[in-house]
Amino acid sequence: MAANAHAGSKKNKAALRKVDNFIPQEMALHISSNDGAFARGPFQLRSSLRSGLASPRSTGDNRPPMKNLFCAFLLLPFSTAAAAEKNTAPNFDVQSAGRFAKLALACVEKEYPNKISHVLNSDADVAPPRKLTPAFYGCYDWHSSVHGHWLLVRLVRTFPDAPFVAPARDALRNSLSAENLKQEAAYLRGAGRASFERPYGLGWLFQLCAELREWDDEQAREMSANLRPLKEAAVERLKTWLPKLSHPVRIGEHDQTAFALGLMLDYARSTGNQAFAKLVTDSAKKFFLADKNCPLNYEPSGEDFLSPCLAEADVMRRVLSQKDFASWLKDFLPQIPALPPQSDRPTVDWLPAAVSPDPSDPKLAHLDGLNLSRAWMLEGIISALPADDLRRTALAAAADAQRRAGLVAVTGEHYEGGHWLGSFAVYLTTQRGIQRGSPLK
């Protein structure tokens, strides 16, 4: 029994080390051993992950279970509403960035396994991914490859002196060549491919284009110029599609309309494409302005990585004035608690974090990404509300809880999640959507 206890202790320590980089020492000092406090939290512990944290202790051991200690790291209580507003989640630093960069570098040139969405018009279209789409053939699927490259650009811009910068620049140079991207544009324009990666993958393509355009760097300017034929094909595709889309797609996966509209709008504003910005803004208002009482309690579906309700609110804060958005949000999500700023323990029960039942399953792993995207959408919503709006407290507490649950799942242990979760983590921690999300004045 002593040997078993020792082995369990080693597992617990190893698992806790996985979150060390996200949990500063000063936060750990706030951990309580009160079982009841942890039991009231919205999380359920992963049954098979986090290396033994849920292992039962031997009879007679009255120490707090390790699973409760782990939950303490994720659910550190807020002493005041001000703490929630400051977003007490761990800072994003070069060490964390290096782990995320490593995930992308491991997959941007990894061709297999590969899930292609490919229409065959003849035998001539039978080819491996690297021949079909020579720039974006890695990371399991096209859209993940695109945002994997975006991740590298984003991190190189954010940490220009980091150790990962040289290999990241090399990987970007190899992928984003003029020859490769001309082939990508030809592929997108091919017969029978009108719906290829529409709208999700094309939305991430626009983020890559915007990131490169904003980067004052010679290599970035070259890659941005190389991307122009593919970008123009994508804009043309969406200008044709959006006016014909009669209803928004309200699911929590790739075809969702709201999230993609947000990416498109941020790109259009960043690049000064006023005509495209107007088309996207008008589309968002057409689809969502009259919506009320979004059924947040129906979420999540079992394979969601985007919240239909929060994504809609996140795009509407981009197209409405602060006053109009605050009023619209009251009708659209009346479930958001209104709490006084001095609230001791802002509630997160109205939006419990999700837990993937099997992170090695490519669809069930989506729930890990859901927590990350919820966190950035909640932060975006907060950024558009007046400073004295009483919903900010609950929104900030929920964003922090979702952030913690999402970041701790970005381990790279399973390729099914590792090929894409890093991009979601970087989009959240660098606040990409908030930087370019405000309505034009």
Tab-separated table of C-alpha atoms in Angstrom, residues 11-401:
chain	number	residue	atom	x	y	z
A	11	LYS	CA	1.773	10.828	-10.728
A	12	ASN	CA	0.113	13.735	-8.970
A	13	LYS	CA	3.329	15.739	-8.971
A	14	ALA	CA	3.919	15.038	-12.638
A	15	ALA	CA	0.403	16.118	-13.534
A	16	LEU	CA	0.654	19.304	-11.543
A	17	ARG	CA	3.881	20.163	-13.344
A	18	LYS	CA	1.845	20.292	-16.556
A	19	VAL	CA	0.080	23.385	-15.317
A	20	ASP	CA	3.028	25.031	-13.560
A	21	ASN	CA	3.683	27.359	-16.457
A	22	PHE	CA	0.135	28.669	-16.301
A	23	ILE	CA	-0.091	28.990	-12.478
A	24	PRO	CA	2.254	31.547	-10.905
A	25	GLN	CA	3.496	30.902	-7.365
A	26	GLU	CA	1.518	33.774	-5.904
A	27	MET	CA	-1.698	32.161	-7.148
A	28	ALA	CA	-0.827	28.833	-5.590
A	29	LEU	CA	-0.689	30.533	-2.199
A	30	HIS	CA	-4.459	31.051	-2.375
A	31	ILE	CA	-5.256	27.345	-2.507
A	32	SER	CA	-7.640	26.158	0.179
A	33	SER	CA	-8.030	22.604	1.460
A	34	ASN	CA	-11.769	23.008	1.844
A	35	ASP	CA	-13.341	20.156	-0.114
A	36	GLY	CA	-16.725	21.807	-0.183
A	37	ALA	CA	-15.430	24.915	-1.895
A	38	PHE	CA	-14.059	22.858	-4.743
A	39	ALA	CA	-17.144	20.693	-5.017
A	40	ARG	CA	-19.198	23.766	-5.836
A	41	GLY	CA	-17.042	24.593	-8.863
A	42	PRO	CA	-18.406	24.125	-12.400
A	43	PHE	CA	-15.711	21.736	-13.570
A	44	GLN	CA	-15.697	17.986	-13.658
A	45	LEU	CA	-12.290	16.386	-13.508
A	46	ARG	CA	-11.138	14.453	-16.532
A	47	SER	CA	-11.500	10.801	-15.639
A	48	SER	CA	-8.543	9.481	-17.550
A	49	LEU	CA	-6.272	12.503	-17.986
A	50	ARG	CA	-4.138	14.673	-15.759
A	51	SER	CA	-2.119	11.637	-14.647
A	52	GLY	CA	-3.657	10.227	-11.552
A	53	LEU	CA	-5.198	13.324	-10.058
A	54	ALA	CA	-8.478	11.489	-9.519
A	55	SER	CA	-6.871	8.376	-8.024
A	56	PRO	CA	-8.568	7.368	-4.779
A	57	ARG	CA	-6.474	7.517	-1.640
A	58	SER	CA	-5.993	4.665	0.739
A	59	THR	CA	-8.484	4.176	3.539
A	60	GLY	CA	-7.715	6.357	6.517
A	61	ASP	CA	-5.921	9.052	4.561
A	62	ASN	CA	-7.802	12.200	5.473
A	63	ARG	CA	-5.795	14.619	3.333
A	64	PRO	CA	-7.746	16.535	0.665
A	65	PRO	CA	-7.931	14.479	-2.567
A	66	MET	CA	-5.481	15.578	-5.239
A	67	LYS	CA	-8.330	16.177	-7.646
A	68	ASN	CA	-9.516	18.946	-5.340
A	69	LEU	CA	-6.042	20.440	-5.233
A	70	PHE	CA	-5.977	20.423	-9.021
A	71	CYS	CA	-9.372	22.096	-9.212
A	72	ALA	CA	-8.033	24.739	-6.861
A	73	PHE	CA	-5.454	25.704	-9.437
A	74	LEU	CA	-8.208	26.119	-12.013
A	75	LEU	CA	-10.821	27.743	-9.815
A	76	LEU	CA	-8.975	30.210	-7.673
A	77	PRO	CA	-11.687	32.278	-5.974
A	78	PHE	CA	-12.093	35.935	-6.766
A	79	SER	CA	-11.975	38.057	-3.623
A	80	THR	CA	-13.583	41.023	-5.369
A	81	ALA	CA	-15.174	41.938	-8.647
A	82	ALA	CA	-12.118	44.072	-9.317
A	83	ALA	CA	-9.989	40.914	-9.345
A	84	ALA	CA	-12.202	39.456	-12.040
A	85	GLU	CA	-12.025	42.640	-14.072
A	86	LYS	CA	-8.219	42.563	-13.953
A	87	ASN	CA	-8.265	39.003	-15.358
A	88	THR	CA	-6.094	37.195	-12.845
A	89	ALA	CA	-5.284	34.372	-15.257
A	90	PRO	CA	-1.559	33.738	-15.626
A	91	ASN	CA	0.374	36.009	-17.929
A	92	PHE	CA	1.341	34.857	-21.397
A	93	ASP	CA	5.128	34.739	-21.585
A	94	VAL	CA	7.874	33.527	-23.890
A	95	GLN	CA	7.966	30.116	-22.245
A	96	SER	CA	4.289	29.519	-22.927
A	97	ALA	CA	4.697	30.927	-26.418
A	98	GLY	CA	7.524	28.480	-27.031
A	99	ARG	CA	5.295	25.521	-26.188
A	100	PHE	CA	2.603	26.708	-28.550
A	101	ALA	CA	5.143	27.412	-31.295
A	102	LYS	CA	6.481	23.894	-30.852
A	103	LEU	CA	3.020	22.455	-31.482
A	104	ALA	CA	2.710	24.365	-34.751
A	105	LEU	CA	6.249	23.612	-35.893
A	106	ALA	CA	5.607	19.927	-35.302
A	107	CYS	CA	2.631	19.908	-37.651
A	108	VAL	CA	2.925	22.481	-40.452
A	109	GLU	CA	5.058	20.071	-42.485
A	110	LYS	CA	3.511	16.874	-41.099
A	111	GLU	CA	1.483	15.534	-43.988
A	112	TYR	CA	-0.084	12.499	-42.338
A	113	PRO	CA	-2.496	11.745	-40.824
A	114	ASN	CA	-4.543	14.015	-43.056
A	115	LYS	CA	-8.243	14.694	-43.443
A	116	ILE	CA	-8.792	16.341	-46.807
A	117	SER	CA	-11.993	17.910	-48.099
A	118	HIS	CA	-11.380	17.268	-51.754
A	119	VAL	CA	-13.723	17.121	-54.749
A	120	LEU	CA	-12.508	14.807	-57.499
A	121	ASN	CA	-13.397	15.865	-61.037
A	122	SER	CA	-11.311	13.168	-62.724
A	123	ASP	CA	-8.469	10.744	-62.133
A	124	ALA	CA	-6.098	13.670	-62.537
A	125	ASP	CA	-7.319	15.051	-59.204
A	126	VAL	CA	-6.039	12.044	-57.274
A	127	ALA	CA	-2.916	13.280	-55.480
A	128	PRO	CA	-1.410	13.504	-51.999
A	129	PRO	CA	-2.139	16.611	-49.900
A	130	ARG	CA	1.285	18.172	-50.546
A	131	LYS	CA	0.510	18.205	-54.271
A	132	LEU	CA	-3.055	19.466	-53.940
A	133	THR	CA	-2.381	22.304	-51.506
A	134	PRO	CA	1.410	22.682	-51.223
A	135	ALA	CA	1.378	25.539	-48.714
A	136	PHE	CA	-1.257	24.202	-46.304
A	137	TYR	CA	-1.011	20.417	-46.362
A	138	GLY	CA	0.091	19.785	-42.760
A	139	CYS	CA	-1.584	19.907	-39.359
A	140	TYR	CA	-4.205	17.245	-40.220
A	141	ASP	CA	-6.441	19.523	-42.333
A	142	TRP	CA	-6.277	22.693	-44.427
A	143	HIS	CA	-7.765	25.154	-41.955
A	144	SER	CA	-5.576	23.916	-39.098
A	145	SER	CA	-2.522	24.341	-41.301
A	146	VAL	CA	-3.596	27.888	-42.116
A	147	HIS	CA	-4.053	28.918	-38.506
A	148	GLY	CA	-0.899	27.017	-37.549
A	149	HIS	CA	0.996	29.364	-39.868
A	150	TRP	CA	-0.923	32.309	-38.402
A	151	LEU	CA	0.178	31.160	-34.924
A	152	LEU	CA	3.828	31.243	-35.979
A	153	VAL	CA	3.519	34.733	-37.449
A	154	ARG	CA	1.690	35.982	-34.380
A	155	LEU	CA	4.275	34.597	-31.978
A	156	VAL	CA	7.278	35.810	-33.974
A	157	ARG	CA	5.764	39.292	-33.971
A	158	THR	CA	5.042	39.087	-30.244
A	159	PHE	CA	8.376	37.592	-29.168
A	160	PRO	CA	10.886	38.573	-31.897
A	161	ASP	CA	13.934	37.413	-29.903
A	162	ALA	CA	12.590	34.051	-28.740
A	163	PRO	CA	14.480	30.812	-29.466
A	164	PHE	CA	11.671	29.568	-31.706
A	165	VAL	CA	11.864	32.545	-34.078
A	166	ALA	CA	14.504	31.129	-36.448
A	167	PRO	CA	12.768	27.761	-37.063
A	168	ALA	CA	9.424	29.544	-37.313
A	169	ARG	CA	10.724	31.910	-39.976
A	170	ASP	CA	12.204	28.984	-41.897
A	171	ALA	CA	8.906	27.085	-41.789
A	172	LEU	CA	6.984	30.142	-42.951
A	173	ARG	CA	9.433	30.766	-45.778
A	174	ASN	CA	9.159	27.168	-46.965
A	175	SER	CA	5.361	27.159	-46.963
A	176	LEU	CA	4.434	30.647	-48.102
A	177	SER	CA	6.415	30.755	-51.324
A	178	ALA	CA	5.010	32.394	-54.434
A	179	GLU	CA	4.886	29.071	-56.262
A	180	ASN	CA	3.040	27.268	-53.482
A	181	LEU	CA	0.455	30.005	-53.075
A	182	LYS	CA	-0.258	30.280	-56.782
A	183	GLN	CA	-1.100	26.587	-56.659
A	184	GLU	CA	-3.305	27.170	-53.602
A	185	ALA	CA	-5.216	29.885	-55.468
A	186	ALA	CA	-5.662	27.637	-58.502
A	187	TYR	CA	-6.949	24.871	-56.252
A	188	LEU	CA	-9.476	27.160	-54.573
A	189	ARG	CA	-10.786	28.303	-57.951
A	190	GLY	CA	-11.099	24.734	-59.207
A	191	ALA	CA	-14.396	23.303	-60.458
A	192	GLY	CA	-16.659	21.946	-57.748
A	193	ARG	CA	-14.841	23.718	-54.916
A	194	ALA	CA	-17.167	26.656	-54.310
A	195	SER	CA	-17.684	25.618	-50.682
A	196	PHE	CA	-14.092	24.610	-49.927
A	197	GLU	CA	-13.203	25.704	-46.362
A	198	ARG	CA	-16.073	28.182	-46.401
A	199	PRO	CA	-16.335	30.056	-44.133
A	200	TYR	CA	-14.067	28.792	-41.328
A	201	GLY	CA	-10.841	28.103	-43.190
A	202	LEU	CA	-11.176	31.236	-45.293
A	203	GLY	CA	-11.727	33.267	-42.126
A	204	TRP	CA	-8.429	32.009	-40.716
A	205	LEU	CA	-6.746	32.734	-44.048
A	206	PHE	CA	-7.797	36.353	-43.643
A	207	GLN	CA	-6.280	36.409	-40.158
A	208	LEU	CA	-2.984	35.201	-41.609
A	209	CYS	CA	-3.136	37.886	-44.307
A	210	ALA	CA	-3.916	40.616	-41.779
A	211	GLU	CA	-1.169	39.484	-39.406
A	212	LEU	CA	1.432	39.612	-42.149
A	213	ARG	CA	0.223	42.985	-43.413
A	214	GLU	CA	0.500	44.508	-39.936
A	215	TRP	CA	4.016	43.159	-39.402
A	216	ASP	CA	6.734	45.664	-40.332
A	217	ASP	CA	9.197	43.079	-41.599
A	218	GLU	CA	10.808	42.378	-44.979
A	219	GLN	CA	9.993	38.668	-44.951
A	220	ALA	CA	6.425	39.426	-43.929
A	221	ARG	CA	5.989	41.804	-46.857
A	222	GLU	CA	7.250	39.139	-49.252
A	223	MET	CA	4.919	36.492	-47.863
A	224	SER	CA	2.027	38.936	-47.866
A	225	ALA	CA	2.599	39.615	-51.554
A	226	ASN	CA	2.783	35.876	-52.231
A	227	LEU	CA	-0.585	35.386	-50.520
A	228	ARG	CA	-2.345	37.979	-52.674
A	229	PRO	CA	-3.688	35.581	-55.370
A	230	LEU	CA	-5.161	33.246	-52.739
A	231	LYS	CA	-6.545	36.127	-50.687
A	232	GLU	CA	-8.200	37.666	-53.733
A	233	ALA	CA	-9.760	34.330	-54.667
A	234	ALA	CA	-11.122	33.975	-51.117
A	235	VAL	CA	-12.575	37.504	-51.036
A	236	GLU	CA	-14.188	36.935	-54.408
A	237	ARG	CA	-15.660	33.650	-53.174
A	238	LEU	CA	-17.201	35.232	-50.079
A	239	LYS	CA	-18.514	38.300	-51.903
A	240	THR	CA	-20.483	35.906	-54.058
A	241	TRP	CA	-21.633	33.686	-51.200
A	242	LEU	CA	-22.665	36.066	-48.416
A	243	PRO	CA	-25.449	37.862	-50.337
A	244	LYS	CA	-26.939	34.473	-51.227
A	245	LEU	CA	-26.809	33.057	-47.696
A	246	SER	CA	-30.435	33.255	-46.606
A	247	HIS	CA	-29.972	32.108	-43.001
A	248	PRO	CA	-26.991	31.913	-40.651
A	249	VAL	CA	-25.550	28.534	-39.715
A	250	ARG	CA	-25.868	28.309	-35.943
A	251	ILE	CA	-23.816	25.235	-35.037
A	252	GLY	CA	-20.713	24.983	-32.852
A	253	GLU	CA	-18.332	23.695	-35.512
A	254	HIS	CA	-16.629	24.839	-38.710
A	255	ASP	CA	-19.696	25.911	-40.674
A	256	GLN	CA	-20.822	28.413	-38.031
A	257	THR	CA	-21.512	31.802	-39.562
A	258	ALA	CA	-20.980	34.148	-36.612
A	259	PHE	CA	-17.369	33.323	-35.761
A	260	ALA	CA	-16.248	33.466	-39.366
A	261	LEU	CA	-17.935	36.848	-39.833
A	262	GLY	CA	-15.888	38.183	-36.931
A	263	LEU	CA	-12.637	36.999	-38.529
A	264	MET	CA	-13.670	38.466	-41.877
A	265	LEU	CA	-14.583	41.813	-40.367
A	266	ASP	CA	-11.343	42.111	-38.410
A	267	TYR	CA	-9.420	41.420	-41.613
A	268	ALA	CA	-11.437	43.922	-43.657
A	269	ARG	CA	-10.895	46.674	-41.106
A	270	SER	CA	-7.221	45.873	-40.678
A	271	THR	CA	-6.600	46.059	-44.412
A	272	GLY	CA	-8.905	49.006	-45.079
A	273	ASN	CA	-11.204	47.027	-47.366
A	274	GLN	CA	-14.287	49.161	-46.766
A	275	ALA	CA	-16.494	47.391	-49.293
A	276	PHE	CA	-15.857	43.982	-47.772
A	277	ALA	CA	-16.278	45.396	-44.251
A	278	LYS	CA	-19.682	46.792	-45.209
A	279	LEU	CA	-20.772	43.489	-46.707
A	280	VAL	CA	-19.801	41.580	-43.564
A	281	THR	CA	-21.339	44.190	-41.232
A	282	ASP	CA	-24.598	44.214	-43.176
A	283	SER	CA	-24.652	40.410	-43.151
A	284	ALA	CA	-24.182	40.253	-39.382
A	285	LYS	CA	-27.010	42.718	-38.796
A	286	LYS	CA	-29.263	40.904	-41.253
A	287	PHE	CA	-28.709	37.578	-39.523
A	288	PHE	CA	-28.552	38.540	-35.849
A	289	LEU	CA	-29.918	41.996	-35.008
A	290	ALA	CA	-33.435	40.775	-34.229
A	291	ASP	CA	-32.353	37.729	-32.189
A	292	LYS	CA	-33.521	37.391	-28.593
A	293	ASN	CA	-33.241	34.857	-25.769
A	294	CYS	CA	-30.436	32.701	-27.119
A	295	PRO	CA	-30.795	29.225	-25.521
A	296	LEU	CA	-27.419	29.149	-23.806
A	297	ASN	CA	-28.596	26.279	-21.605
A	298	TYR	CA	-28.742	24.091	-24.736
A	299	GLU	CA	-24.983	24.405	-25.085
A	300	PRO	CA	-22.687	22.710	-25.580
A	301	SER	CA	-23.382	20.070	-28.155
A	302	GLY	CA	-21.077	17.094	-27.810
A	303	GLU	CA	-18.626	18.160	-30.530
A	304	ASP	CA	-18.669	21.956	-30.218
A	305	PHE	CA	-15.528	24.048	-30.289
A	306	LEU	CA	-17.434	27.314	-30.758
A	307	SER	CA	-20.374	28.645	-28.780
A	308	PRO	CA	-23.255	29.630	-31.093
A	309	CYS	CA	-24.616	32.145	-28.581
A	310	LEU	CA	-21.342	33.748	-27.518
A	311	ALA	CA	-19.978	33.869	-31.059
A	312	GLU	CA	-23.064	35.770	-32.150
A	313	ALA	CA	-22.628	38.276	-29.337
A	314	ASP	CA	-18.921	38.549	-30.151
A	315	VAL	CA	-19.585	39.539	-33.741
A	316	MET	CA	-22.416	41.913	-32.843
A	317	ARG	CA	-20.168	43.867	-30.458
A	318	ARG	CA	-18.043	44.558	-33.543
A	319	VAL	CA	-20.898	46.130	-35.534
A	320	LEU	CA	-22.979	47.998	-32.938
A	321	SER	CA	-22.232	51.086	-30.884
A	322	GLN	CA	-21.522	50.517	-27.195
A	323	LYS	CA	-24.977	51.717	-26.189
A	324	ASP	CA	-26.784	49.665	-28.809
A	325	PHE	CA	-24.739	46.565	-28.058
A	326	ALA	CA	-25.410	46.763	-24.319
A	327	SER	CA	-29.144	46.981	-25.017
A	328	TRP	CA	-29.069	44.206	-27.639
A	329	LEU	CA	-27.132	41.908	-25.299
A	330	LYS	CA	-29.730	42.328	-22.553
A	331	ASP	CA	-32.408	40.886	-24.832
A	332	PHE	CA	-30.159	38.313	-26.466
A	333	LEU	CA	-28.515	36.826	-23.347
A	334	PRO	CA	-30.706	37.695	-20.371
A	335	GLN	CA	-29.025	34.815	-18.495
A	336	ILE	CA	-25.898	36.877	-17.780
A	337	PRO	CA	-26.012	37.783	-14.068
A	338	ALA	CA	-25.894	41.458	-13.131
A	339	LEU	CA	-23.721	41.721	-10.026
A	340	PRO	CA	-22.530	44.685	-7.987
A	341	PRO	CA	-18.797	45.395	-8.306
A	342	GLN	CA	-18.202	44.429	-4.666
A	343	SER	CA	-19.379	40.844	-5.168
A	344	ASP	CA	-17.117	38.530	-3.166
A	345	ARG	CA	-17.561	35.437	-5.337
A	346	PRO	CA	-18.801	36.200	-8.851
A	347	THR	CA	-20.813	33.248	-10.069
A	348	VAL	CA	-19.775	31.122	-13.026
A	349	ASP	CA	-22.601	28.616	-12.648
A	350	TRP	CA	-24.463	30.164	-15.576
A	351	LEU	CA	-21.697	28.974	-17.945
A	352	PRO	CA	-19.886	25.871	-16.641
A	353	ALA	CA	-16.715	24.851	-18.443
A	354	ALA	CA	-16.807	21.830	-20.712
A	355	VAL	CA	-14.729	18.672	-20.291
A	356	SER	CA	-13.733	16.441	-23.170
A	357	PRO	CA	-14.561	12.808	-22.361
A	358	ASP	CA	-11.766	11.617	-24.668
A	359	PRO	CA	-9.063	14.039	-25.855
A	360	SER	CA	-7.719	11.385	-28.219
A	361	ASP	CA	-10.943	11.444	-30.244
A	362	PRO	CA	-10.734	14.110	-32.986
A	363	LYS	CA	-14.349	15.191	-32.524
A	364	LEU	CA	-14.721	14.822	-28.766
A	365	ALA	CA	-11.503	16.810	-28.313
A	366	HIS	CA	-13.394	19.807	-29.692
A	367	LEU	CA	-14.702	20.565	-26.207
A	368	ASP	CA	-11.214	21.523	-25.060
A	369	GLY	CA	-11.175	24.231	-27.713
A	370	LEU	CA	-14.660	25.347	-26.727
A	371	ASN	CA	-13.368	26.606	-23.379
A	372	LEU	CA	-10.671	28.646	-25.129
A	373	SER	CA	-13.017	30.207	-27.671
A	374	ARG	CA	-15.622	30.944	-25.007
A	375	ALA	CA	-12.958	32.765	-23.004
A	376	TRP	CA	-11.946	35.062	-25.865
A	377	MET	CA	-15.581	35.685	-26.820
A	378	LEU	CA	-16.453	36.621	-23.238
A	379	GLU	CA	-13.472	38.969	-23.107
A	380	GLY	CA	-14.577	40.506	-26.381
A	381	ILE	CA	-18.079	41.070	-25.036
A	382	ILE	CA	-16.654	42.730	-21.914
A	383	SER	CA	-14.512	45.034	-24.043
A	384	ALA	CA	-17.608	46.440	-25.731
A	385	LEU	CA	-19.672	47.128	-22.592
A	386	PRO	CA	-19.680	50.359	-20.568
A	387	ALA	CA	-17.336	50.393	-17.577
A	388	ASP	CA	-20.268	50.543	-15.148
A	389	ASP	CA	-22.244	47.685	-16.724
A	390	LEU	CA	-23.141	45.271	-13.909
A	391	ARG	CA	-22.751	42.241	-16.174
A	392	ARG	CA	-19.003	42.758	-16.489
A	393	THR	CA	-18.302	41.048	-13.157
A	394	ALA	CA	-19.991	37.769	-14.049
A	395	LEU	CA	-18.613	37.866	-17.591
A	396	ALA	CA	-15.053	38.370	-16.336
A	397	ALA	CA	-15.339	35.559	-13.798
A	398	ALA	CA	-16.684	33.190	-16.457
A	399	ALA	CA	-13.966	34.217	-18.932
A	400	ASP	CA	-11.266	33.509	-16.365
A	401	ALA	CA	-12.696	30.082	-15.508
